[in-house]
Amino acid sequence: EVQLVESGGGVVRPGGSLRLSCVASGFNFDDYDMTWVRQAPGKGLEWVCDINSNGASTGYADSVKGRFTISRDNAKNSLYLQLNSLRAEDTALYYCARAAGGSSSPYYYGMDVWGQGTTVTVSS
Amino acid sequence: DIQMTQSPSSLSASVGDRVTITCRANQSISNYLIWYQHKSGKAPKLLIYASFSLQGGVPSRFSGSGAGTDFTLTISSLQPEDFATYYCQQSYTAPWTFGQGTRVEI
């Protein structure tokens, strides 16, 4: 079964750090670009960042640039998100998702596999 | 950044109704338009890519259309399991931006 399972969420104080993990199974992880998408309470979906299949290229939303770092370990079928300098507005459910397309147009076909999400709460 | 605007923000409908949701981009995105269904507490589900192509396993009552800046998601006959929030997303250029969502309620 194709699956993504996130972990690592929790409650952290403003300015704190957290590391999220996403473990993939059921597909060749190193063939796919991966992304993190979040949903703040009562809000819509917001793309956070992505990474290409070999980890050499990354992209970030302006709202997290310089504070969050996406990485992956293809040997462990794992995706990571390091969250630093956390703010209250980073409170959200964080999803990892797979870009459905191949290397030429990874996002043309959308994000076809999603995890259940892990919750990050930033509060004093 | 490309801005995506959905309308309406919410709608009330009955089982069997035909439902239409619109999505507008603030610049042309060709056919680089994705639709997702999201139920509370569950992972978002990819419905349609490239404006009108149905993802495998998605019922044929779902359809998409449009190109350029204006797009539509149609549910031809609403079923009980279709009550959810629907999001459009442009896949034309990063940052990948979503519409604000349309909540479909009973």
Short mmCIF file of C-alpha atoms in Angstrom, two decimals:
data_model
loop_
_atom_site.label_atom_id
_atom_site.label_comp_id
_atom_site.label_asym_id
_atom_site.label_seq_id
_atom_site.Cartn_x
_atom_site.Cartn_y
_atom_site.Cartn_z
CA GLU A 1 0.00 0.00 0.00
CA VAL A 2 1.29 3.44 -0.92
CA GLN A 3 1.53 5.39 2.31
CA LEU A 4 3.03 8.43 4.00
CA VAL A 5 3.17 8.68 7.79
CA GLU A 6 4.14 11.91 9.51
CA SER A 7 5.42 12.30 13.06
CA GLY A 8 7.23 14.76 15.27
CA GLY A 9 4.56 17.32 15.92
CA GLY A 10 3.96 18.79 19.35
CA VAL A 11 3.62 21.89 21.47
CA VAL A 12 6.52 24.33 21.40
CA ARG A 13 7.08 27.85 22.69
CA PRO A 14 7.55 30.79 20.33
CA GLY A 15 11.11 30.86 19.11
CA GLY A 16 11.48 27.13 19.60
CA SER A 17 12.31 24.35 17.18
CA LEU A 18 10.81 21.09 16.05
CA ARG A 19 11.69 18.41 13.50
CA LEU A 20 8.95 16.69 11.54
CA SER A 21 9.44 13.35 9.80
CA CYS A 22 7.52 11.60 7.06
CA VAL A 23 8.15 7.96 6.24
CA ALA A 24 7.12 6.64 2.85
CA SER A 25 6.22 3.08 1.92
CA GLY A 26 4.78 1.22 -1.03
CA PHE A 27 6.57 3.16 -3.77
CA ASN A 28 10.05 4.08 -4.97
CA PHE A 29 10.59 7.12 -2.77
CA ASP A 30 13.65 8.34 -4.64
CA ASP A 31 11.66 8.68 -7.88
CA TYR A 32 9.47 11.47 -6.55
CA ASP A 33 9.63 15.11 -5.53
CA MET A 34 8.08 15.65 -2.12
CA THR A 35 6.39 18.56 -0.42
CA TRP A 36 5.03 19.84 2.89
CA VAL A 37 1.61 21.51 3.03
CA ARG A 38 0.01 22.92 6.15
CA GLN A 39 -3.45 23.88 7.35
CA ALA A 40 -3.80 26.37 10.18
CA PRO A 41 -6.89 26.03 12.39
CA GLY A 42 -9.95 27.22 10.50
CA LYS A 43 -7.89 28.07 7.42
CA GLY A 44 -7.20 26.55 4.02
CA LEU A 45 -4.27 24.62 2.62
CA GLU A 46 -0.92 26.40 2.31
CA TRP A 47 2.10 25.04 0.47
CA VAL A 48 5.18 25.27 2.71
CA CYS A 49 8.14 23.84 0.81
CA ASP A 50 9.30 21.12 -1.54
CA ILE A 51 12.35 19.11 -2.49
CA ASN A 52 13.26 17.31 -5.67
CA SER A 53 13.82 13.59 -5.90
CA ASN A 54 17.55 13.60 -5.18
CA GLY A 55 17.45 16.37 -2.60
CA ALA A 56 19.54 18.79 -4.63
CA SER A 57 16.84 21.43 -5.14
CA THR A 58 14.45 22.95 -2.63
CA GLY A 59 11.82 25.68 -2.59
CA TYR A 60 10.10 27.56 0.22
CA ALA A 61 7.13 29.78 0.77
CA ASP A 62 8.13 33.31 1.74
CA SER A 63 6.40 32.85 5.09
CA VAL A 64 8.91 30.17 6.17
CA LYS A 65 12.02 31.00 4.16
CA GLY A 66 15.10 31.20 6.36
CA ARG A 67 13.35 29.45 9.27
CA PHE A 68 12.33 26.05 7.88
CA THR A 69 14.56 23.49 6.16
CA ILE A 70 13.33 20.55 4.11
CA SER A 71 15.54 17.52 3.60
CA ARG A 72 15.29 13.86 2.72
CA ASP A 73 17.12 10.58 3.21
CA ASN A 74 16.29 8.32 0.28
CA ALA A 75 18.06 5.38 1.92
CA LYS A 76 15.54 5.61 4.75
CA ASN A 77 12.53 6.55 2.57
CA SER A 78 12.16 9.60 4.77
CA LEU A 79 11.33 13.27 4.38
CA TYR A 80 12.07 15.84 7.05
CA LEU A 81 11.11 19.37 7.96
CA GLN A 82 13.22 21.31 10.46
CA LEU A 83 11.18 24.14 11.95
CA ASN A 84 13.17 26.88 13.69
CA SER A 85 12.24 30.28 15.13
CA LEU A 86 8.65 29.15 15.40
CA ARG A 87 5.85 31.68 15.60
CA ALA A 88 2.24 31.44 16.68
CA GLU A 89 1.18 31.67 13.05
CA ASP A 90 3.06 28.43 12.31
CA THR A 91 0.47 26.55 14.36
CA ALA A 92 -1.04 24.09 11.92
CA LEU A 93 -1.55 20.53 10.80
CA TYR A 94 1.44 19.67 8.63
CA TYR A 95 1.02 17.22 5.78
CA CYS A 96 3.68 15.62 3.66
CA ALA A 97 2.64 14.85 0.11
CA ARG A 98 4.05 13.29 -3.03
CA ALA A 99 4.28 15.19 -6.32
CA ALA A 100 2.54 12.94 -8.80
CA GLY A 101 4.56 13.76 -11.89
CA GLY A 102 7.96 12.66 -13.04
CA SER A 103 11.16 14.64 -13.05
CA SER A 104 10.18 16.92 -15.94
CA SER A 105 6.90 18.23 -14.52
CA PRO A 106 6.53 16.89 -10.99
CA TYR A 107 3.62 19.11 -9.98
CA TYR A 108 1.66 19.17 -13.25
CA TYR A 109 -0.28 16.11 -12.09
CA GLY A 110 -0.83 17.47 -8.59
CA MET A 111 -0.02 15.90 -5.23
CA ASP A 112 -1.43 12.41 -5.31
CA VAL A 113 -0.41 10.81 -2.02
CA TRP A 114 -0.84 12.55 1.34
CA GLY A 115 -0.19 11.59 4.90
CA GLN A 116 -2.66 12.10 7.74
CA GLY A 117 -0.68 15.02 9.10
CA THR A 118 1.09 15.93 12.32
CA THR A 119 0.03 18.85 14.49
CA VAL A 120 2.36 21.68 15.47
CA THR A 121 1.18 24.09 18.15
CA VAL A 122 3.25 27.17 18.95
CA SER A 123 2.13 28.69 22.21
CA SER A 124 3.59 30.23 25.33
CA ASP B 1 2.80 34.82 -6.60
CA ILE B 2 -0.27 33.61 -8.46
CA GLN B 3 -3.46 34.20 -6.50
CA MET B 4 -6.30 31.69 -6.71
CA THR B 5 -9.84 32.75 -5.82
CA GLN B 6 -12.68 30.30 -5.39
CA SER B 7 -16.39 30.97 -5.32
CA PRO B 8 -18.53 30.46 -3.47
CA SER B 9 -16.78 30.05 -0.12
CA SER B 10 -19.53 27.70 0.95
CA LEU B 11 -22.73 26.28 -0.43
CA SER B 12 -25.62 24.20 0.77
CA ALA B 13 -26.92 21.43 -1.45
CA SER B 14 -28.93 18.24 -1.36
CA VAL B 15 -28.14 14.73 -2.45
CA GLY B 16 -28.69 14.50 -6.19
CA ASP B 17 -28.03 18.18 -6.85
CA ARG B 18 -25.66 19.42 -9.53
CA VAL B 19 -22.93 21.51 -7.90
CA THR B 20 -20.52 23.91 -9.57
CA ILE B 21 -17.47 25.53 -7.97
CA THR B 22 -15.41 28.13 -9.76
CA CYS B 23 -11.75 29.01 -9.42
CA ARG B 24 -10.04 32.05 -10.91
CA ALA B 25 -6.34 32.77 -11.25
CA ASN B 26 -5.03 36.32 -11.34
CA GLN B 27 -2.91 35.46 -14.38
CA SER B 28 -3.05 32.82 -17.08
CA ILE B 29 -2.03 29.35 -15.91
CA SER B 30 -2.91 27.49 -19.11
CA ASN B 31 -4.41 24.18 -17.91
CA TYR B 32 -2.16 23.84 -14.84
CA LEU B 33 -5.07 23.50 -12.44
CA ILE B 34 -5.63 20.84 -9.78
CA TRP B 35 -8.72 20.07 -7.67
CA TYR B 36 -8.66 18.37 -4.27
CA GLN B 37 -11.35 17.14 -1.91
CA HIS B 38 -10.65 17.49 1.81
CA LYS B 39 -12.69 16.00 4.61
CA SER B 40 -12.03 17.08 8.16
CA GLY B 41 -9.48 14.85 9.89
CA LYS B 42 -8.48 13.11 6.69
CA ALA B 43 -5.78 13.55 4.07
CA PRO B 44 -6.68 15.70 1.07
CA LYS B 45 -7.61 13.66 -2.00
CA LEU B 46 -6.52 14.49 -5.55
CA LEU B 47 -9.57 14.62 -7.81
CA ILE B 48 -8.55 16.30 -11.06
CA TYR B 49 -5.29 17.41 -12.64
CA ALA B 50 -4.52 19.41 -15.78
CA SER B 51 -7.88 21.17 -15.43
CA PHE B 52 -10.06 18.26 -16.58
CA SER B 53 -8.21 14.93 -16.22
CA LEU B 54 -9.80 12.66 -13.66
CA GLN B 55 -7.42 11.00 -11.19
CA GLY B 56 -7.69 7.22 -11.16
CA GLY B 57 -10.47 5.90 -8.95
CA VAL B 58 -12.37 9.20 -8.82
CA PRO B 59 -16.06 8.81 -9.70
CA SER B 60 -17.14 10.12 -13.10
CA ARG B 61 -19.68 12.46 -11.50
CA PHE B 62 -16.72 14.77 -10.90
CA SER B 63 -15.56 16.83 -13.86
CA GLY B 64 -13.36 19.84 -14.44
CA SER B 65 -13.09 22.41 -17.17
CA GLY B 66 -11.43 25.67 -18.04
CA ALA B 67 -8.17 27.15 -19.23
CA GLY B 68 -6.28 30.37 -18.85
CA THR B 69 -7.70 32.05 -15.75
CA ASP B 70 -11.17 30.56 -15.23
CA PHE B 71 -11.88 27.02 -14.12
CA THR B 72 -14.84 24.98 -12.91
CA LEU B 73 -15.34 21.84 -10.84
CA THR B 74 -18.71 20.19 -11.34
CA ILE B 75 -20.31 17.38 -9.37
CA SER B 76 -23.14 16.13 -11.55
CA SER B 77 -25.19 14.40 -8.86
CA LEU B 78 -24.07 15.08 -5.30
CA GLN B 79 -23.67 12.01 -3.13
CA PRO B 80 -23.55 11.84 0.70
CA GLU B 81 -19.81 11.14 0.64
CA ASP B 82 -19.16 14.31 -1.39
CA PHE B 83 -19.85 16.69 1.48
CA ALA B 84 -16.39 18.16 2.05
CA THR B 85 -14.23 21.17 1.31
CA TYR B 86 -12.85 21.51 -2.21
CA TYR B 87 -9.64 23.33 -3.11
CA CYS B 88 -8.17 24.38 -6.40
CA GLN B 89 -4.40 24.71 -6.76
CA GLN B 90 -2.27 26.07 -9.57
CA SER B 91 0.63 23.91 -10.70
CA TYR B 92 1.94 26.45 -13.23
CA THR B 93 4.74 27.92 -11.17
CA ALA B 94 6.07 27.87 -7.62
CA PRO B 95 4.98 28.85 -5.04
CA TRP B 96 2.14 26.40 -5.56
CA THR B 97 -0.90 28.33 -4.41
CA PHE B 98 -4.32 27.11 -3.35
CA GLY B 99 -7.71 28.72 -3.44
CA GLN B 100 -9.30 29.46 -0.08
CA GLY B 101 -11.60 26.45 -0.36
CA THR B 102 -15.30 25.86 -0.96
CA ARG B 103 -17.21 24.04 1.75
CA VAL B 104 -20.07 21.91 0.44
CA GLU B 105 -22.68 21.37 3.16
CA ILE B 106 -25.97 19.61 3.41
#
